[in-house]
Amino acid sequence: MTLQRYSITDRPLDVTEVISLVEDRNAGAINTFIGTVREMTKGKRTIYLKYDAYVPMAEKKLAQIGDEITSRFPDARVAISHRTGELGISDIAVVIAVSTPHRADSFEACRYAIERIKEIVPIWKKEHWEDGTEWIGDQRETKAYPAGKPGKENLS
Amino acid sequence: MIKVLLFAELEDAAGKRKIELDMADVTVADVRERLVAEYPGLRRIDRAMPAVNEEYAEADEKVNAGDTVAFIPPVSGG
């Protein structure tokens, strides 16, 4: 099965496979971000997490993030995979790979991609703590949706 | 018919992810109002961002029969 460049999947993520989607003879750098499940958050212990997504829209929004990156760094190649379903501690939730001709752009673009995922991609995390469950929103701890929605600047 | 999708805390509050509403030629705000009237547990739908046919939308966006309106609570991927 060929992996799409922007995918939501309920299967374990393979970092090498995501990287292979951005390999390029003209790239001098491939930057990766791997998001993993953390056990302790502010003193609370996570047993496992469950991710859910609005899959078709989430894949479109991942592709939009890729477009935003290439409009700024035209030579960049981007791939993002996010997992859904039940994940245990240290499991990989998201893999981002960005290749660019020079290293500075790949760092910047990769950072941009993960921050943007936390703003506009319809994926939700349900924490199963030692002492209960909770859907997590607003994890950037900004006012997530002032006036009940992302600002226009988040939607362009 | 308008197809409504609810996620995360909203899905839990309504007890279902998909709802079909017998409505046509309305706005996102009308859909939201109707949902809150039918499912009092959905008060927090005001915190959610609407999307029409998989694209974020404003409350005054028109919704026609056959469209899908999703309510997206604050996201937490990554």
PDB file of C-alpha atoms in Angstrom:
ATOM      1  CA  MET A   1       0.000   0.000   0.000  1.00  0.00           C
ATOM      2  CA  THR A   2       1.361   3.385  -0.948  1.00  0.00           C
ATOM      3  CA  LEU A   3       1.140   5.904   1.837  1.00  0.00           C
ATOM      4  CA  GLN A   4      -0.438   9.216   0.949  1.00  0.00           C
ATOM      5  CA  ARG A   5       1.504  12.347   1.753  1.00  0.00           C
ATOM      6  CA  TYR A   6      -1.273  13.545   4.065  1.00  0.00           C
ATOM      7  CA  SER A   7      -2.951  10.730   5.909  1.00  0.00           C
ATOM      8  CA  ILE A   8      -5.001   9.833   8.935  1.00  0.00           C
ATOM      9  CA  THR A   9      -4.694   6.169   9.814  1.00  0.00           C
ATOM     10  CA  ASP A  10      -5.632   3.818  12.617  1.00  0.00           C
ATOM     11  CA  ARG A  11      -2.467   1.781  12.059  1.00  0.00           C
ATOM     12  CA  PRO A  12       0.889   2.237  13.789  1.00  0.00           C
ATOM     13  CA  LEU A  13       2.998   4.912  12.080  1.00  0.00           C
ATOM     14  CA  ASP A  14       6.243   4.088  10.343  1.00  0.00           C
ATOM     15  CA  VAL A  15       8.684   7.009  10.511  1.00  0.00           C
ATOM     16  CA  THR A  16      10.859   5.716   7.664  1.00  0.00           C
ATOM     17  CA  GLU A  17       7.877   5.436   5.379  1.00  0.00           C
ATOM     18  CA  VAL A  18       6.866   9.072   6.002  1.00  0.00           C
ATOM     19  CA  ILE A  19      10.439  10.234   5.411  1.00  0.00           C
ATOM     20  CA  SER A  20      10.559   8.332   2.120  1.00  0.00           C
ATOM     21  CA  LEU A  21       7.706  10.507   0.839  1.00  0.00           C
ATOM     22  CA  VAL A  22       9.838  13.667   1.001  1.00  0.00           C
ATOM     23  CA  GLU A  23      13.199  12.324  -0.178  1.00  0.00           C
ATOM     24  CA  ASP A  24      14.520  14.486  -2.989  1.00  0.00           C
ATOM     25  CA  ARG A  25      17.826  14.673  -4.833  1.00  0.00           C
ATOM     26  CA  ASN A  26      17.805  18.436  -4.391  1.00  0.00           C
ATOM     27  CA  ALA A  27      17.141  18.300  -0.665  1.00  0.00           C
ATOM     28  CA  GLY A  28      20.038  19.008   1.653  1.00  0.00           C
ATOM     29  CA  ALA A  29      17.908  18.506   4.733  1.00  0.00           C
ATOM     30  CA  ILE A  30      15.051  16.368   5.949  1.00  0.00           C
ATOM     31  CA  ASN A  31      13.572  17.494   9.232  1.00  0.00           C
ATOM     32  CA  THR A  32      11.195  15.229  11.140  1.00  0.00           C
ATOM     33  CA  PHE A  33       8.893  15.766  14.067  1.00  0.00           C
ATOM     34  CA  ILE A  34       7.578  12.753  15.955  1.00  0.00           C
ATOM     35  CA  GLY A  35       4.798  13.361  18.454  1.00  0.00           C
ATOM     36  CA  THR A  36       4.518  10.666  21.115  1.00  0.00           C
ATOM     37  CA  VAL A  37       2.164   9.891  23.983  1.00  0.00           C
ATOM     38  CA  ARG A  38       3.411  11.296  27.292  1.00  0.00           C
ATOM     39  CA  GLU A  39       2.717   9.573  30.584  1.00  0.00           C
ATOM     40  CA  MET A  40       2.738  12.491  33.055  1.00  0.00           C
ATOM     41  CA  THR A  41       0.943  15.792  32.390  1.00  0.00           C
ATOM     42  CA  LYS A  42       0.934  18.310  35.231  1.00  0.00           C
ATOM     43  CA  GLY A  43       1.150  15.541  37.793  1.00  0.00           C
ATOM     44  CA  LYS A  44      -1.598  13.399  36.252  1.00  0.00           C
ATOM     45  CA  ARG A  45      -0.821   9.952  34.929  1.00  0.00           C
ATOM     46  CA  THR A  46      -2.144   8.937  31.520  1.00  0.00           C
ATOM     47  CA  ILE A  47      -3.017   5.269  31.081  1.00  0.00           C
ATOM     48  CA  TYR A  48      -3.779   5.535  27.374  1.00  0.00           C
ATOM     49  CA  LEU A  49      -5.168   8.014  24.850  1.00  0.00           C
ATOM     50  CA  LYS A  50      -7.799   7.770  22.215  1.00  0.00           C
ATOM     51  CA  TYR A  51      -7.598   9.942  19.123  1.00  0.00           C
ATOM     52  CA  ASP A  52     -10.599  10.566  16.941  1.00  0.00           C
ATOM     53  CA  ALA A  53     -10.747  12.554  13.706  1.00  0.00           C
ATOM     54  CA  TYR A  54     -13.088  13.872  11.065  1.00  0.00           C
ATOM     55  CA  VAL A  55     -10.984  11.945   8.578  1.00  0.00           C
ATOM     56  CA  PRO A  56     -11.769  13.478   5.161  1.00  0.00           C
ATOM     57  CA  MET A  57     -11.602  17.040   6.479  1.00  0.00           C
ATOM     58  CA  ALA A  58      -8.508  16.314   8.575  1.00  0.00           C
ATOM     59  CA  GLU A  59      -6.672  15.000   5.503  1.00  0.00           C
ATOM     60  CA  LYS A  60      -7.687  18.119   3.568  1.00  0.00           C
ATOM     61  CA  LYS A  61      -6.424  20.357   6.360  1.00  0.00           C
ATOM     62  CA  LEU A  62      -3.107  18.484   6.507  1.00  0.00           C
ATOM     63  CA  ALA A  63      -2.787  19.071   2.766  1.00  0.00           C
ATOM     64  CA  GLN A  64      -3.605  22.743   3.307  1.00  0.00           C
ATOM     65  CA  ILE A  65      -0.748  22.969   5.809  1.00  0.00           C
ATOM     66  CA  GLY A  66       1.519  21.449   3.159  1.00  0.00           C
ATOM     67  CA  ASP A  67       0.332  24.071   0.663  1.00  0.00           C
ATOM     68  CA  GLU A  68       0.958  26.859   3.159  1.00  0.00           C
ATOM     69  CA  ILE A  69       4.506  25.587   3.611  1.00  0.00           C
ATOM     70  CA  THR A  70       5.238  25.303  -0.109  1.00  0.00           C
ATOM     71  CA  SER A  71       3.834  28.760  -0.788  1.00  0.00           C
ATOM     72  CA  ARG A  72       6.506  30.048   1.584  1.00  0.00           C
ATOM     73  CA  PHE A  73       9.254  27.530   0.759  1.00  0.00           C
ATOM     74  CA  PRO A  74       8.583  26.522  -2.858  1.00  0.00           C
ATOM     75  CA  ASP A  75      11.220  23.764  -2.884  1.00  0.00           C
ATOM     76  CA  ALA A  76       9.931  22.086   0.284  1.00  0.00           C
ATOM     77  CA  ARG A  77       8.352  18.635   0.227  1.00  0.00           C
ATOM     78  CA  VAL A  78       6.029  17.782   3.079  1.00  0.00           C
ATOM     79  CA  ALA A  79       4.406  14.599   4.420  1.00  0.00           C
ATOM     80  CA  ILE A  80       2.266  14.262   7.534  1.00  0.00           C
ATOM     81  CA  SER A  81       0.636  11.159   9.031  1.00  0.00           C
ATOM     82  CA  HIS A  82      -1.541  11.193  12.123  1.00  0.00           C
ATOM     83  CA  ARG A  83      -2.795   8.133  13.908  1.00  0.00           C
ATOM     84  CA  THR A  84      -6.242   7.582  15.421  1.00  0.00           C
ATOM     85  CA  GLY A  85      -7.626   5.040  17.859  1.00  0.00           C
ATOM     86  CA  GLU A  86      -6.140   3.842  21.102  1.00  0.00           C
ATOM     87  CA  LEU A  87      -2.494   4.716  21.797  1.00  0.00           C
ATOM     88  CA  GLY A  88      -0.344   3.682  24.748  1.00  0.00           C
ATOM     89  CA  ILE A  89       2.486   5.567  26.436  1.00  0.00           C
ATOM     90  CA  SER A  90       5.358   6.310  23.999  1.00  0.00           C
ATOM     91  CA  ASP A  91       3.319   5.360  20.940  1.00  0.00           C
ATOM     92  CA  ILE A  92       3.707   7.667  17.964  1.00  0.00           C
ATOM     93  CA  ALA A  93       0.686   9.915  17.348  1.00  0.00           C
ATOM     94  CA  VAL A  94       2.033  12.042  14.503  1.00  0.00           C
ATOM     95  CA  VAL A  95       4.970  12.065  12.103  1.00  0.00           C
ATOM     96  CA  ILE A  96       5.901  15.124  10.059  1.00  0.00           C
ATOM     97  CA  ALA A  97       8.704  15.140   7.505  1.00  0.00           C
ATOM     98  CA  VAL A  98       9.859  18.181   5.551  1.00  0.00           C
ATOM     99  CA  SER A  99      12.690  18.259   3.055  1.00  0.00           C
ATOM    100  CA  THR A 100      14.229  21.484   1.753  1.00  0.00           C
ATOM    101  CA  PRO A 101      17.445  22.390  -0.073  1.00  0.00           C
ATOM    102  CA  HIS A 102      18.880  24.028   3.091  1.00  0.00           C
ATOM    103  CA  ARG A 103      18.463  23.080   6.751  1.00  0.00           C
ATOM    104  CA  ALA A 104      17.075  26.315   8.222  1.00  0.00           C
ATOM    105  CA  ASP A 105      13.908  26.144   6.134  1.00  0.00           C
ATOM    106  CA  SER A 106      13.248  22.517   7.039  1.00  0.00           C
ATOM    107  CA  PHE A 107      13.407  23.276  10.788  1.00  0.00           C
ATOM    108  CA  GLU A 108      11.098  26.234  10.414  1.00  0.00           C
ATOM    109  CA  ALA A 109       8.595  24.475   8.183  1.00  0.00           C
ATOM    110  CA  CYS A 110       8.426  21.399  10.419  1.00  0.00           C
ATOM    111  CA  ARG A 111       7.760  23.560  13.474  1.00  0.00           C
ATOM    112  CA  TYR A 112       5.109  25.447  11.560  1.00  0.00           C
ATOM    113  CA  ALA A 113       3.372  22.205  10.592  1.00  0.00           C
ATOM    114  CA  ILE A 114       2.976  20.889  14.148  1.00  0.00           C
ATOM    115  CA  GLU A 115       1.767  24.241  15.506  1.00  0.00           C
ATOM    116  CA  ARG A 116      -0.727  24.505  12.673  1.00  0.00           C
ATOM    117  CA  ILE A 117      -2.014  20.958  13.281  1.00  0.00           C
ATOM    118  CA  LYS A 118      -2.932  22.056  16.784  1.00  0.00           C
ATOM    119  CA  GLU A 119      -4.926  24.970  15.362  1.00  0.00           C
ATOM    120  CA  ILE A 120      -6.902  23.775  12.363  1.00  0.00           C
ATOM    121  CA  VAL A 121      -6.905  19.988  11.910  1.00  0.00           C
ATOM    122  CA  PRO A 122     -10.068  18.284  13.219  1.00  0.00           C
ATOM    123  CA  ILE A 123      -8.477  15.654  15.444  1.00  0.00           C
ATOM    124  CA  TRP A 124      -9.342  15.172  19.112  1.00  0.00           C
ATOM    125  CA  LYS A 125      -7.586  13.473  21.954  1.00  0.00           C
ATOM    126  CA  LYS A 126      -9.423  11.798  24.799  1.00  0.00           C
ATOM    127  CA  GLU A 127      -7.240  11.336  27.850  1.00  0.00           C
ATOM    128  CA  HIS A 128      -7.802   8.229  29.917  1.00  0.00           C
ATOM    129  CA  TRP A 129      -6.236   9.325  33.189  1.00  0.00           C
ATOM    130  CA  GLU A 130      -5.706   7.182  36.241  1.00  0.00           C
ATOM    131  CA  ASP A 131      -8.764   8.888  37.718  1.00  0.00           C
ATOM    132  CA  GLY A 132     -11.126   9.463  34.804  1.00  0.00           C
ATOM    133  CA  THR A 133     -11.437  10.616  31.200  1.00  0.00           C
ATOM    134  CA  GLU A 134     -11.540  13.977  29.478  1.00  0.00           C
ATOM    135  CA  TRP A 135     -11.678  15.293  25.930  1.00  0.00           C
ATOM    136  CA  ILE A 136      -8.800  17.718  25.543  1.00  0.00           C
ATOM    137  CA  GLY A 137      -9.255  20.971  23.673  1.00  0.00           C
ATOM    138  CA  ASP A 138      -7.248  24.138  23.500  1.00  0.00           C
ATOM    139  CA  GLN A 139      -3.956  22.417  24.173  1.00  0.00           C
ATOM    140  CA  ARG A 140      -1.883  25.336  22.976  1.00  0.00           C
ATOM    141  CA  GLU A 141      -3.351  27.094  25.995  1.00  0.00           C
ATOM    142  CA  THR A 142      -4.184  30.093  23.965  1.00  0.00           C
ATOM    143  CA  LYS A 143      -7.816  31.002  23.768  1.00  0.00           C
ATOM    144  CA  ALA A 144      -8.592  28.241  21.306  1.00  0.00           C
ATOM    145  CA  TYR A 145     -11.641  29.657  19.614  1.00  0.00           C
ATOM    146  CA  PRO A 146     -12.406  33.126  20.866  1.00  0.00           C
ATOM    147  CA  ALA A 147     -16.005  33.808  19.866  1.00  0.00           C
ATOM    148  CA  GLY A 148     -16.466  30.087  19.438  1.00  0.00           C
ATOM    149  CA  LYS A 149     -14.285  29.655  16.383  1.00  0.00           C
ATOM    150  CA  PRO A 150     -10.766  30.009  15.093  1.00  0.00           C
ATOM    151  CA  GLY A 151     -10.015  33.537  13.969  1.00  0.00           C
ATOM    152  CA  LYS A 152      -9.992  34.206  10.258  1.00  0.00           C
ATOM    153  CA  GLU A 153      -6.202  34.268  10.438  1.00  0.00           C
ATOM    154  CA  ASN A 154      -6.349  30.569  11.354  1.00  0.00           C
ATOM    155  CA  LEU A 155      -8.420  29.683   8.348  1.00  0.00           C
ATOM    156  CA  SER A 156      -6.570  31.163   5.421  1.00  0.00           C
TER     157      SER A 156
ATOM    158  CA  MET B   1     -32.145  16.491   4.491  1.00  0.00           C
ATOM    159  CA  ILE B   2     -29.090  18.053   6.058  1.00  0.00           C
ATOM    160  CA  LYS B   3     -26.499  15.733   7.524  1.00  0.00           C
ATOM    161  CA  VAL B   4     -24.957  16.833  10.820  1.00  0.00           C
ATOM    162  CA  LEU B   5     -21.730  15.445  12.278  1.00  0.00           C
ATOM    163  CA  LEU B   6     -20.760  15.843  15.932  1.00  0.00           C
ATOM    164  CA  PHE B   7     -17.373  15.016  17.391  1.00  0.00           C
ATOM    165  CA  ALA B   8     -15.610  14.525  20.722  1.00  0.00           C
ATOM    166  CA  GLU B   9     -17.498  16.112  23.646  1.00  0.00           C
ATOM    167  CA  LEU B  10     -20.432  16.975  21.367  1.00  0.00           C
ATOM    168  CA  GLU B  11     -20.782  13.385  20.193  1.00  0.00           C
ATOM    169  CA  ASP B  12     -20.806  12.270  23.821  1.00  0.00           C
ATOM    170  CA  ALA B  13     -23.382  14.929  24.735  1.00  0.00           C
ATOM    171  CA  ALA B  14     -25.796  13.966  21.951  1.00  0.00           C
ATOM    172  CA  GLY B  15     -25.097  10.238  22.235  1.00  0.00           C
ATOM    173  CA  LYS B  16     -24.471  10.017  18.496  1.00  0.00           C
ATOM    174  CA  ARG B  17     -22.149  11.236  15.794  1.00  0.00           C
ATOM    175  CA  LYS B  18     -24.571  11.539  12.871  1.00  0.00           C
ATOM    176  CA  ILE B  19     -27.931  13.273  12.839  1.00  0.00           C
ATOM    177  CA  GLU B  20     -30.184  13.909   9.849  1.00  0.00           C
ATOM    178  CA  LEU B  21     -32.317  17.027   9.958  1.00  0.00           C
ATOM    179  CA  ASP B  22     -35.283  17.556   7.728  1.00  0.00           C
ATOM    180  CA  MET B  23     -34.278  21.098   6.742  1.00  0.00           C
ATOM    181  CA  ALA B  24     -33.324  22.903   3.531  1.00  0.00           C
ATOM    182  CA  ASP B  25     -32.177  26.386   2.540  1.00  0.00           C
ATOM    183  CA  VAL B  26     -31.169  27.506   6.010  1.00  0.00           C
ATOM    184  CA  THR B  27     -27.976  28.848   7.606  1.00  0.00           C
ATOM    185  CA  VAL B  28     -25.414  27.239   9.886  1.00  0.00           C
ATOM    186  CA  ALA B  29     -26.914  29.265  12.750  1.00  0.00           C
ATOM    187  CA  ASP B  30     -30.371  27.781  12.058  1.00  0.00           C
ATOM    188  CA  VAL B  31     -28.935  24.263  12.151  1.00  0.00           C
ATOM    189  CA  ARG B  32     -27.203  24.995  15.434  1.00  0.00           C
ATOM    190  CA  GLU B  33     -30.377  26.406  16.961  1.00  0.00           C
ATOM    191  CA  ARG B  34     -32.406  23.386  15.920  1.00  0.00           C
ATOM    192  CA  LEU B  35     -29.821  20.996  17.383  1.00  0.00           C
ATOM    193  CA  VAL B  36     -29.783  22.756  20.749  1.00  0.00           C
ATOM    194  CA  ALA B  37     -33.590  22.682  20.809  1.00  0.00           C
ATOM    195  CA  GLU B  38     -33.653  18.933  20.137  1.00  0.00           C
ATOM    196  CA  TYR B  39     -30.610  17.992  22.211  1.00  0.00           C
ATOM    197  CA  PRO B  40     -30.377  20.194  25.321  1.00  0.00           C
ATOM    198  CA  GLY B  41     -27.046  18.512  26.130  1.00  0.00           C
ATOM    199  CA  LEU B  42     -25.506  20.323  23.155  1.00  0.00           C
ATOM    200  CA  ARG B  43     -25.278  23.742  24.833  1.00  0.00           C
ATOM    201  CA  ARG B  44     -21.495  23.702  24.383  1.00  0.00           C
ATOM    202  CA  ILE B  45     -21.931  23.592  20.622  1.00  0.00           C
ATOM    203  CA  ASP B  46     -21.303  27.355  20.806  1.00  0.00           C
ATOM    204  CA  ARG B  47     -17.621  26.581  21.442  1.00  0.00           C
ATOM    205  CA  ALA B  48     -17.425  24.555  18.256  1.00  0.00           C
ATOM    206  CA  MET B  49     -16.415  25.822  14.841  1.00  0.00           C
ATOM    207  CA  PRO B  50     -18.869  24.892  12.095  1.00  0.00           C
ATOM    208  CA  ALA B  51     -17.754  23.338   8.834  1.00  0.00           C
ATOM    209  CA  VAL B  52     -19.912  22.937   5.742  1.00  0.00           C
ATOM    210  CA  ASN B  53     -18.909  20.147   3.368  1.00  0.00           C
ATOM    211  CA  GLU B  54     -15.499  19.808   5.056  1.00  0.00           C
ATOM    212  CA  GLU B  55     -14.571  23.502   5.013  1.00  0.00           C
ATOM    213  CA  TYR B  56     -14.744  25.906   7.988  1.00  0.00           C
ATOM    214  CA  ALA B  57     -17.728  28.225   7.700  1.00  0.00           C
ATOM    215  CA  GLU B  58     -19.237  31.282   9.322  1.00  0.00           C
ATOM    216  CA  ALA B  59     -22.588  31.128  11.154  1.00  0.00           C
ATOM    217  CA  ASP B  60     -24.360  32.939   8.321  1.00  0.00           C
ATOM    218  CA  GLU B  61     -23.239  30.490   5.636  1.00  0.00           C
ATOM    219  CA  LYS B  62     -26.094  28.987   3.646  1.00  0.00           C
ATOM    220  CA  VAL B  63     -26.808  25.283   3.983  1.00  0.00           C
ATOM    221  CA  ASN B  64     -28.823  23.369   1.415  1.00  0.00           C
ATOM    222  CA  ALA B  65     -30.374  19.922   1.332  1.00  0.00           C
ATOM    223  CA  GLY B  66     -27.654  17.310   0.867  1.00  0.00           C
ATOM    224  CA  ASP B  67     -24.983  19.376   2.616  1.00  0.00           C
ATOM    225  CA  THR B  68     -23.005  18.108   5.591  1.00  0.00           C
ATOM    226  CA  VAL B  69     -22.592  20.417   8.570  1.00  0.00           C
ATOM    227  CA  ALA B  70     -19.962  19.372  11.090  1.00  0.00           C
ATOM    228  CA  PHE B  71     -19.354  20.973  14.475  1.00  0.00           C
ATOM    229  CA  ILE B  72     -15.686  20.974  15.376  1.00  0.00           C
ATOM    230  CA  PRO B  73     -14.879  21.413  19.082  1.00  0.00           C
ATOM    231  CA  PRO B  74     -11.428  22.885  19.879  1.00  0.00           C
ATOM    232  CA  VAL B  75      -8.983  20.453  18.320  1.00  0.00           C
ATOM    233  CA  SER B  76      -6.193  18.556  20.098  1.00  0.00           C
ATOM    234  CA  GLY B  77      -4.195  16.618  17.536  1.00  0.00           C
ATOM    235  CA  GLY B  78      -0.432  16.299  17.493  1.00  0.00           C
TER     236      GLY B  78
END
